[in-house]
Coordinates of C-alpha atoms in Angstrom, one line a residue:
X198 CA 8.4 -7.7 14.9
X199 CA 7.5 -4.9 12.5
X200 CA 5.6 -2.0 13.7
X201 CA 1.8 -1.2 12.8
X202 CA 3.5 2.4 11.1
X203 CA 5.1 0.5 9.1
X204 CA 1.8 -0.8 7.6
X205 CA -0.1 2.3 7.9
X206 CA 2.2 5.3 6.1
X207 CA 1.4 8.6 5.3
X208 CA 2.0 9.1 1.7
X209 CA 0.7 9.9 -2.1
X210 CA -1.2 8.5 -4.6
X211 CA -1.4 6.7 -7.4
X212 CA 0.7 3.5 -5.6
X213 CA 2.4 2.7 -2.9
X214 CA 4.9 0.2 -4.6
X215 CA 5.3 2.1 -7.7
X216 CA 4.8 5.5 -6.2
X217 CA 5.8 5.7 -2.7
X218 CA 8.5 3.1 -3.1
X219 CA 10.3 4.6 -5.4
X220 CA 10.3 7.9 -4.3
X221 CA 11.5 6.8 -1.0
X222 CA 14.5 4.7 -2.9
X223 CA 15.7 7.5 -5.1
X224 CA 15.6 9.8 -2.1
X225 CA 17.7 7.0 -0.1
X226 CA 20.3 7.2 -3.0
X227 CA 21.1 11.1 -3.3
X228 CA 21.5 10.9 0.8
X229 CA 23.8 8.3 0.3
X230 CA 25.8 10.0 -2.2
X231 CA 25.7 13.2 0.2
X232 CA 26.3 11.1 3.3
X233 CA 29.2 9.3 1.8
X234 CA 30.9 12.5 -0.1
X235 CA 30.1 11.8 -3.3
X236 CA 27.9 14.3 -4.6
X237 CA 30.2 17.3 -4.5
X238 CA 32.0 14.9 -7.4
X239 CA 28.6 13.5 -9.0
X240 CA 27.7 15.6 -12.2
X241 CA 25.0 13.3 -13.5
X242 CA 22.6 10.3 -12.1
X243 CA 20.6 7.7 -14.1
X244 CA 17.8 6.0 -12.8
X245 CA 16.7 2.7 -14.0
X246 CA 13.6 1.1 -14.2
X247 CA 13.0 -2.5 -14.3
X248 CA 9.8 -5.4 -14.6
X249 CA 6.7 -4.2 -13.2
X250 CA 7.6 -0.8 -12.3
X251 CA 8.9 -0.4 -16.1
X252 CA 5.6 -1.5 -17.0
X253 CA 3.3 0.2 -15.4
X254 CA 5.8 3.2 -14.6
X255 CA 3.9 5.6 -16.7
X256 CA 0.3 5.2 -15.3
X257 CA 1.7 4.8 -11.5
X258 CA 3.6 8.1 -11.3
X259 CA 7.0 6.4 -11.1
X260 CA 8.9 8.2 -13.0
X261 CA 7.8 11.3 -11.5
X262 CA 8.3 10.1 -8.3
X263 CA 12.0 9.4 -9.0
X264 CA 12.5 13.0 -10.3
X265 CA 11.2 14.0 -6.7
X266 CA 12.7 11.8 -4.8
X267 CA 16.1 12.2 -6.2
X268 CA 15.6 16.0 -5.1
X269 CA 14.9 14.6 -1.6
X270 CA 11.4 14.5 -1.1
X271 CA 9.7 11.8 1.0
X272 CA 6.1 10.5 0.2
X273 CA 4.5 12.0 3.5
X274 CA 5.7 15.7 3.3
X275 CA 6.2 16.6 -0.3
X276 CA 3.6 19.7 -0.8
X277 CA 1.8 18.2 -3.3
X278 CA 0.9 22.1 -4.8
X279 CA 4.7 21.9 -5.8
X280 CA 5.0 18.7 -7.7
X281 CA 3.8 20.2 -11.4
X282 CA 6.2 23.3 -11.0
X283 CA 9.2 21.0 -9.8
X284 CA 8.5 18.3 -12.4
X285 CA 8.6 21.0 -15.3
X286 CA 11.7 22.5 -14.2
X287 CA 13.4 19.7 -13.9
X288 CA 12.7 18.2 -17.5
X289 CA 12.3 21.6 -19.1
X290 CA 15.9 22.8 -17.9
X291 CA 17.8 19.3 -17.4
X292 CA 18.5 19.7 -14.2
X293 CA 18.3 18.1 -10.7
X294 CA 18.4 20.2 -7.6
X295 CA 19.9 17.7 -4.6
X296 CA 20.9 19.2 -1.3
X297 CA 22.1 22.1 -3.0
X298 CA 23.8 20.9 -5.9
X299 CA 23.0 21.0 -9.4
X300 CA 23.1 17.9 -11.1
X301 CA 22.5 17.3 -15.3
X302 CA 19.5 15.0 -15.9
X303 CA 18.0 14.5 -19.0
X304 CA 14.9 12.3 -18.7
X305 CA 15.0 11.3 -22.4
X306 CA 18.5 9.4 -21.5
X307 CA 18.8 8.9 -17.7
X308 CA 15.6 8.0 -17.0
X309 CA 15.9 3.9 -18.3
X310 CA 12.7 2.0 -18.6
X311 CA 13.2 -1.8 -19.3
X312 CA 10.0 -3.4 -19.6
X313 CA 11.2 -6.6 -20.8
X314 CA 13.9 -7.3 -17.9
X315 CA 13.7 -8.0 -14.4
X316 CA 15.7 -8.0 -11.5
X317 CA 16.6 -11.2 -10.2
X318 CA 14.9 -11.2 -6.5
X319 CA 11.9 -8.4 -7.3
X320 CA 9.6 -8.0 -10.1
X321 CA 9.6 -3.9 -8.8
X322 CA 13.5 -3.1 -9.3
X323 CA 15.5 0.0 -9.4
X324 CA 18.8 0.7 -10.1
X325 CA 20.9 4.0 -9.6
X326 CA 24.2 5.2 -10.8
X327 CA 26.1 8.3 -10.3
X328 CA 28.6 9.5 -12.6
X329 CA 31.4 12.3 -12.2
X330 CA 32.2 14.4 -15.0
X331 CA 34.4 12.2 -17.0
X332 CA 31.7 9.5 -17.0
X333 CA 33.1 7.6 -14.5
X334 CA 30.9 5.8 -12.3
X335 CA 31.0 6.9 -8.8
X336 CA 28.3 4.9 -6.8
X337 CA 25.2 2.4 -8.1
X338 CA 22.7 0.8 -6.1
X339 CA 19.7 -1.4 -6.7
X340 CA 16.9 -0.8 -4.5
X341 CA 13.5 -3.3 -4.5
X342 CA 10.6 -1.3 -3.5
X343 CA 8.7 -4.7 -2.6
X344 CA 4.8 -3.8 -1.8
X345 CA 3.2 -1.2 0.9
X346 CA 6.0 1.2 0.4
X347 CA 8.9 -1.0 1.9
X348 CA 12.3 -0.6 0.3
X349 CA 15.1 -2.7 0.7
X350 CA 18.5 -2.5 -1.2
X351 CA 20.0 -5.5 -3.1
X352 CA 22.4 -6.4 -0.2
X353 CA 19.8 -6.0 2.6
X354 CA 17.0 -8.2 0.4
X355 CA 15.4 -11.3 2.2
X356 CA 17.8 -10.2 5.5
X357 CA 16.3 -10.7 8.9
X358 CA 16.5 -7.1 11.3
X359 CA 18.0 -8.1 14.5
X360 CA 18.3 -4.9 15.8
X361 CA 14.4 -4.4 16.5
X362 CA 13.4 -3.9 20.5
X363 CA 12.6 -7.0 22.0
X364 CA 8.6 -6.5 22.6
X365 CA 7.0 -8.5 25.3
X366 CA 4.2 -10.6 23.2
X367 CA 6.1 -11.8 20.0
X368 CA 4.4 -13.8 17.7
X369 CA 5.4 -14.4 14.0
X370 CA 2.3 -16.6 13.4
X371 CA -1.5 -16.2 14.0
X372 CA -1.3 -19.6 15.7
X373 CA 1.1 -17.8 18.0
X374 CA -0.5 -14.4 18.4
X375 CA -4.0 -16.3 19.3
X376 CA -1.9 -17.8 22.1
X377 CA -0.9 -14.7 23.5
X378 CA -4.0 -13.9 23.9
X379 CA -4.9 -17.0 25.3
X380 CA -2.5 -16.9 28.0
X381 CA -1.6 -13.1 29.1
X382 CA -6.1 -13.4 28.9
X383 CA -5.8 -9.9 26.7
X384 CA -7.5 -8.6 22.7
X385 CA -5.3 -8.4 19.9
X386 CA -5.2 -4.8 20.0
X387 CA -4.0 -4.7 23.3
X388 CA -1.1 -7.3 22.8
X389 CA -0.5 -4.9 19.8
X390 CA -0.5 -1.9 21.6
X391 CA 2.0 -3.4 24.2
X392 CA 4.8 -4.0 21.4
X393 CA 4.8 -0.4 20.0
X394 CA 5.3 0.7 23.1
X395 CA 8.1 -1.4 23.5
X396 CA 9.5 -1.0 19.8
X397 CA 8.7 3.2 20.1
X398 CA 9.9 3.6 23.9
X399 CA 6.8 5.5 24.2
X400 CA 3.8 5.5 26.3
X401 CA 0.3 4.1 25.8
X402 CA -1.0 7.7 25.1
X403 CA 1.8 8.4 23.0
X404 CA 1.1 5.3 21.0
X405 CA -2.5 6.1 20.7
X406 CA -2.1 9.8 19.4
X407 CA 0.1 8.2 16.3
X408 CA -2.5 5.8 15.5
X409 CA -5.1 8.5 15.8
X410 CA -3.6 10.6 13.9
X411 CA -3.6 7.7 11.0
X412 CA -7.3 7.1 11.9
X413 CA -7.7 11.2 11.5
X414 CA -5.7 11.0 7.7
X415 CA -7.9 8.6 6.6
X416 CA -11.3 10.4 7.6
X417 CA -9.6 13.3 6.1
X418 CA -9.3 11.5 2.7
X419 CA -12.9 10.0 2.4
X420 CA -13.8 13.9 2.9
X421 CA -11.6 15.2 0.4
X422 CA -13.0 12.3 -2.0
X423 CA -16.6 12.6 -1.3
X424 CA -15.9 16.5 -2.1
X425 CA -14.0 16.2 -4.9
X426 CA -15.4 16.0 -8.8
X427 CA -14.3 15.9 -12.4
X428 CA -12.2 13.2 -14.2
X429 CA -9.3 11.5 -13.0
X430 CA -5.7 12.1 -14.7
X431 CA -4.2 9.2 -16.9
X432 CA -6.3 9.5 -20.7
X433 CA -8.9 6.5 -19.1
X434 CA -11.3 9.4 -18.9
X435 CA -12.6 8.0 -15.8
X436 CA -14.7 10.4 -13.7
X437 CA -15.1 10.4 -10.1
X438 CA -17.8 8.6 -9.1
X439 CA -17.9 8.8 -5.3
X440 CA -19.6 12.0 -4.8
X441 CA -23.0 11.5 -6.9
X442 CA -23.0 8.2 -5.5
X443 CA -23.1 9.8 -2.1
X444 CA -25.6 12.0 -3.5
X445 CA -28.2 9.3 -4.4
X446 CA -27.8 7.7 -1.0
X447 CA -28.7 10.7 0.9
X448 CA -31.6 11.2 -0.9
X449 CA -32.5 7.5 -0.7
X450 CA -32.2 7.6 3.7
X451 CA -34.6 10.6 3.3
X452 CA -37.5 8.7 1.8
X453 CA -36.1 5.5 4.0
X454 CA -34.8 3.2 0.7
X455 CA -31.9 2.5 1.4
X456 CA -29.0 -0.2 2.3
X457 CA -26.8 1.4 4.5
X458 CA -23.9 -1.0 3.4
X459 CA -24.0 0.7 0.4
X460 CA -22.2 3.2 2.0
X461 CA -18.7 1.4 2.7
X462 CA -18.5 1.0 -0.8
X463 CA -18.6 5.0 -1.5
X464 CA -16.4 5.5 1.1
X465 CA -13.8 3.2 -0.4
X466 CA -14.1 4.9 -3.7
X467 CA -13.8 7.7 -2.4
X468 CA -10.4 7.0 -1.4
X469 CA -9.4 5.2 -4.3
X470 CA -10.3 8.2 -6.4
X471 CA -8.2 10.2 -4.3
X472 CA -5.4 7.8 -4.5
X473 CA -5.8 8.0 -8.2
X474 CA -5.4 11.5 -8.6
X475 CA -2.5 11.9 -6.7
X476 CA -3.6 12.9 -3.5
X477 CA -2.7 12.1 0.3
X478 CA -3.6 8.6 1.5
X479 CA -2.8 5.9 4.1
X480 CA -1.5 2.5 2.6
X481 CA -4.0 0.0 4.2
X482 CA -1.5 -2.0 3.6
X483 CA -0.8 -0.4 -0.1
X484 CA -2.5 2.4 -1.7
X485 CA -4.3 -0.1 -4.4
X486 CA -5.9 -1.0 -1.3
X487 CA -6.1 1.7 0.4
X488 CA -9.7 2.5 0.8
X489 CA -11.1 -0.3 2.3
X490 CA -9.8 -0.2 6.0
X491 CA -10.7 3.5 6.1
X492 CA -14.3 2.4 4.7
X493 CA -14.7 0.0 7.4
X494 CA -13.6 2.0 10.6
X495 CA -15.8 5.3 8.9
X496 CA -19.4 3.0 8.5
X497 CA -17.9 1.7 12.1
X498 CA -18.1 5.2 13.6
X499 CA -21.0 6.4 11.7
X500 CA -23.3 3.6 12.3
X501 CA -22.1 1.6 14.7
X502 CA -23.8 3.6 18.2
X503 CA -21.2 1.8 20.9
X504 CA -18.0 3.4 18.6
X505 CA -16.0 5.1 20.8
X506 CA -12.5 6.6 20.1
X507 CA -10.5 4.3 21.9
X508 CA -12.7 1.7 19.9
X509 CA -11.5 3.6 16.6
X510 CA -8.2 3.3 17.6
X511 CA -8.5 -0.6 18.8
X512 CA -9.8 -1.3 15.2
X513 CA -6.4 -0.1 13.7
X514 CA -4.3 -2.0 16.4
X515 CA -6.1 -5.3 15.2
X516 CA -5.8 -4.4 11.8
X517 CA -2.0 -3.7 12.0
X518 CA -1.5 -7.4 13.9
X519 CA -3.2 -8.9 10.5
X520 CA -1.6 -6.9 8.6
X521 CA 2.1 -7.6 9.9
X522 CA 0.7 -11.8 9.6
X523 CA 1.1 -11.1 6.3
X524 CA 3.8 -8.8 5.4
X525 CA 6.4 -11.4 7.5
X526 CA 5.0 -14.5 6.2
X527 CA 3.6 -13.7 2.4
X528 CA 3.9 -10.5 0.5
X529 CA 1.4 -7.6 0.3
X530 CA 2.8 -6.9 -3.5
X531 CA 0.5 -6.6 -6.1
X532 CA 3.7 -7.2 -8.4
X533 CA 4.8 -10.1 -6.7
X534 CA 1.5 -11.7 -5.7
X535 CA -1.6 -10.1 -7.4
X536 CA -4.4 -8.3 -6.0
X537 CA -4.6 -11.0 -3.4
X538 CA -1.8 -9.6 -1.7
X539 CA -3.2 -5.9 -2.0
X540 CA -6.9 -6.4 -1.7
X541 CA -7.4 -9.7 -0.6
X542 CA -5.0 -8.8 2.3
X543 CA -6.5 -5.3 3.3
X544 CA -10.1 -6.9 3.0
X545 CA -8.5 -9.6 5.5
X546 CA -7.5 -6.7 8.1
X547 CA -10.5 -5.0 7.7
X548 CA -12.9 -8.1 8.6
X549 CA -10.7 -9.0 11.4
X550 CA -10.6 -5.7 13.1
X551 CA -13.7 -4.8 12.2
X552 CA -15.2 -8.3 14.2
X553 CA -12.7 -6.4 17.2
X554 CA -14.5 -3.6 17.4
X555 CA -18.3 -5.0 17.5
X556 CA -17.2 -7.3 20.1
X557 CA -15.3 -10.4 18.6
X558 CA -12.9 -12.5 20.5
X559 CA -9.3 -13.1 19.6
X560 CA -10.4 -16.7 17.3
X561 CA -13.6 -14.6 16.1
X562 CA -11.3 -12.3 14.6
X563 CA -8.8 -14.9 13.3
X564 CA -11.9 -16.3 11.9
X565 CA -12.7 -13.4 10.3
X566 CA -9.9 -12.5 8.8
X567 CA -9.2 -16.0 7.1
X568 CA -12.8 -16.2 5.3
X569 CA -12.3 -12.4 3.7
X570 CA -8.8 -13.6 2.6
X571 CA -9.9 -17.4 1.6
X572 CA -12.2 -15.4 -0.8
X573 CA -10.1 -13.5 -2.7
X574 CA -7.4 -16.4 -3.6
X575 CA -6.6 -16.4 -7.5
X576 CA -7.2 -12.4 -7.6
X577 CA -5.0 -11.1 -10.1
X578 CA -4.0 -7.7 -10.5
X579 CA -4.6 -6.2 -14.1
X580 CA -5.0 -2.5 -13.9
X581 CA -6.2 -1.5 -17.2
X582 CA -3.4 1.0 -19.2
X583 CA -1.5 0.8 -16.1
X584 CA -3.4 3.4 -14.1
X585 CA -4.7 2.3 -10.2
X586 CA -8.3 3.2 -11.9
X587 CA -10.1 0.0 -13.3
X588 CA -10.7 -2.2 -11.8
X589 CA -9.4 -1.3 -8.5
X590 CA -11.5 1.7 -7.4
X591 CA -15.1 -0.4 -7.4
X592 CA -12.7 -3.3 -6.2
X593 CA -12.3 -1.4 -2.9
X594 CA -15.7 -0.8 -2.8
X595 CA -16.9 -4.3 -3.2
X596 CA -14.0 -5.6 -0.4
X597 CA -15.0 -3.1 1.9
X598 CA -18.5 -4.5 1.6
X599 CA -17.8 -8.4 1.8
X600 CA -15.4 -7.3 4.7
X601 CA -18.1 -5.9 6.7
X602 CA -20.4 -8.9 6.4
X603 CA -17.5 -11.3 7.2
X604 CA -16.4 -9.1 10.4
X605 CA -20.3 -9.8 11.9
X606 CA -20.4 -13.3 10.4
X607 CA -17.7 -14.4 12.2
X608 CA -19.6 -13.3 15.3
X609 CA -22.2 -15.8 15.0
X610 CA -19.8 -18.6 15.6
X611 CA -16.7 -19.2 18.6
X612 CA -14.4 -19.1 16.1
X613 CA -13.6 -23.0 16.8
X614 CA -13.6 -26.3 14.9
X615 CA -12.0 -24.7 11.6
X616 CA -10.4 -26.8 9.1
X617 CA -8.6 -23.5 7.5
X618 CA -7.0 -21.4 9.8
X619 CA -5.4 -18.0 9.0
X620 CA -2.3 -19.0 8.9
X621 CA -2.5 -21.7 6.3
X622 CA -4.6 -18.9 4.4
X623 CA -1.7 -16.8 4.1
X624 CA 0.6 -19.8 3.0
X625 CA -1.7 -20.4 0.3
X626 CA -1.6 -17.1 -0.7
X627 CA 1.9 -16.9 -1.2
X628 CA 2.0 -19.9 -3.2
X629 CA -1.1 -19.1 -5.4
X630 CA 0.9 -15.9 -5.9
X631 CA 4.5 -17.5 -7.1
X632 CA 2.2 -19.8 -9.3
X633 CA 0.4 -17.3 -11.0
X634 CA 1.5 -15.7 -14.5
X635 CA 3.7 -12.9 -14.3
X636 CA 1.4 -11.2 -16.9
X637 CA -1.5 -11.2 -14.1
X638 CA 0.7 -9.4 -11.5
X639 CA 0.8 -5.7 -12.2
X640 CA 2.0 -5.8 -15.8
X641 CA -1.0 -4.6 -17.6
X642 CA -0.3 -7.3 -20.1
X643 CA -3.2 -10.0 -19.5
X644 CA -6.3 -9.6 -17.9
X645 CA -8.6 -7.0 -17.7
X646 CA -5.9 -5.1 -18.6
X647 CA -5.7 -6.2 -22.7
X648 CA -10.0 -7.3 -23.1
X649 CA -10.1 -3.1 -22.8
X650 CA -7.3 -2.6 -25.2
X651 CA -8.9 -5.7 -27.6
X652 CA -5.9 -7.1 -28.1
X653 CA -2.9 -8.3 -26.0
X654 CA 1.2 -7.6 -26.4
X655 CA 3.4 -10.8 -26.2
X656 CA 6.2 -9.6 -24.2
X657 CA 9.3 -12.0 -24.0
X658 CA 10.3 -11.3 -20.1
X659 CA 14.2 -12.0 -19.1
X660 CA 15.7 -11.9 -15.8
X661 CA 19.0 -9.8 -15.7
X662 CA 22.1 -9.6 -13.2
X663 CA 23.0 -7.1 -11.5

């Protein structure tokens, strides 16, 4: 089992996989080289790029997050004030700052993009090198950084953990967490709720402040976004939308026209906008997708008049059981499997938790959860110029939405009878995903992605050895 906080992480904007990821694998490499006595010996690192990271590098804030992350900064704590200072000193003088020593790095040459190679096991590949002061190589490491912010190294890649807690309702299936529920007569959240305490060693409370205090960063991010204005960084000239939209819904409830599921749709932008600039958000399970659980659980508590804190924090717990459905048995890469797996699968946890929380049982939710996902098979993910901007901001929007009408829909039935279940959803996922062309998974190279640009860029793709 996998944790719920390993689904829902703290972290930055513009991605999760190309952002957080990375970040996270450059600052695992400079420990290593500290932790293994290297670095008094290192005098130079180079960081390489590879696939879809290479790609879409630029528009994702890879690069930049490499620079940081080499320097030791985590995606959850980095004062994001800092980052324009740190990232000017560091190309402007040619130098990295790790744990106290001063390291040459000169973007122009130690910062390797290779857009037309991949690494063999990840389209979202890094690879590392130190180098003492005679050129001779010291340490390397390839890392994957393989959707939601997970990183694993080359060695570790496709490796089961058997050194997780035993927890005392496993399931690796919905078909087994459904008979869980079944037999111990208890909700998804609460057969969640019973494993972190096992995998944490803490108690219910304990377990409840953490995923309040995720509940708590994503209120905090619709705020920032329905205060924020101006255009978003990247050259799309894309302005922020969610505020005025806000705007002309509050003025619509005072003359009494208006669709209050409208508002889910704001509130995911909202997010996404703040993801796109940069700013602090919760991967839901990524941060392409990482407005529409907060959507959700924020029209839940505004409109909803049985919401209830504990309810709030219910809705996460079922979300995080969907969500680890799909991280162990498909992929929530955009790289890897498209939007689907980004999107489609946050849309999934959404409905499902979301048919929780107004009173679904366990097979409602199941229920629930399959029909957002069935619905958003095939979606590819094309981000025009590389930039988490168009289409996914009104993409949010419009799953936040559909997941909302699933979550009651699914409430109208027992949840019975199906010929689809989740489970064989989230097979079919994966496989639409390994099917589809790499050019529709994160590449900017087809799609949406080249109709903007009027023209697309044959790129001849080669898988490379480490």
């Amino acid at each position: 089992m996998i944790s719920i906080f390993d689904i829902f992480k703290i972290g930055l904007g513009p991605s999760s996989s190309h952002t957080v990821g990375p970040m996270k694998a450059a600052a695992a490499f400079s420990d290593g080289l500290r932790h293994s006595g290297l670095l008094g010996d290192t005098a130079r690192i180079v960081a390489e790029t590879y696939g879809s990271l290479a790609l879409t590098g630029q528009g994702h804030g890879t690069f930049d997050a490499l620079l940081l992350g080499l320097e030791g900064s985590l995606p959850h704590d980095v004062p994001l004030a800092d980052i324009p200072a740190r990232l000017a000193r560091i190309r402007e003088r040619h130098e990295l700052y790790v744990h106290g020593c001063t390291l040459a790095f000169d973007s122009a040459a130690d910062l390797r993009i290779h857009g037309d190679e991949v690494l063999p096991k990840h389209p979202n590949g890094l690879r590392f090198c130190a180098y003492d002061a005679d050129g001779l190589e010291l340490r390397a490491q390839v890392y994957y950084s393989v959707g939601g912010g997970f990183v694993v190294t080359e060695e570790a890649f496709g490796q089961e953990n058997d050194t997780a807690a035993p927890v005392p309702y496993p399931f690796a299936s919905a078909a087994e967490l459904l008979a869980q529920c079944r037999t111990e007569q208890l909700n998804i959240c609460e057969v969640v709720l019973a494993n972190e305490m096992a995998l944490s060693g803490e108690s219910e409370a304990q377990v409840r402040q953490r995923v309040a205090a995720v509940a708590a960063a994503m209120e905090s991010c619709i705020k920032r976004g329905l205060g924020a204005d101006g255009e978003l960084p990247g050259g799309l000239n894309v302005r922020r939308r969610a505020p005025q939209l806000a705007a002309k819904l509050k003025v619509l409830r005072e003359t009494e026209i208006v669709n209050t599921q409208l508002w889910p749709m704001v509130y995911a932008m909202a997010v996404n906008e703040e993801n796109a600039a940069g700013g602090r958000v919760v991967t839901a399970p990524t941060n392409g997708a990482a407005g529409i659980i907060p959507a959700v659980l924020h029209y839940y508590r505004k409109f909803n008049p049985h919401a209830s804190q504990a309810r709030v924090e219910n809705f996460l717990l079922t979300a995080g059981a969907i969500g680890i459905l799909y991280k162990t048995n498909a992929s929530i890469s955009g790289a890897d499997v498209g939007c689907q797996g980004e999107v489609g699968v946050a849309c999934s946890m959404a409905a499902g938790a979301y048919a929780e929380a107004i009173g679904g049982t366990p097979a409602q939710v199941e229920n629930a959860a399959e029909m957002a996902m069935e619905h958003h098979l095939g979606l590819t993910c094309d981000p025009v110029g590389g930039l988490v901007q168009i289409p996914c901001i009104e993409r949010n929007g419009i799953a936040a939405e559909k997941a909302l009408k699933l979550g009651a829909l699914a409430l109208l039935e027992d949840g019975t009878g199906k010929k689809v279940s989740l489970d064989m959803v989230i097979q079919t996922m994966l496989q639409t995903g390994r099917d589809m062309k790499s050019t529709y998974k994160e590449t900017s190279l087809a799609g949406l992605a080249v109709t903007l640009k009027q023209k697309a860029v044959p790129v001849s793709v080669r898988v490379v050895e480490c």
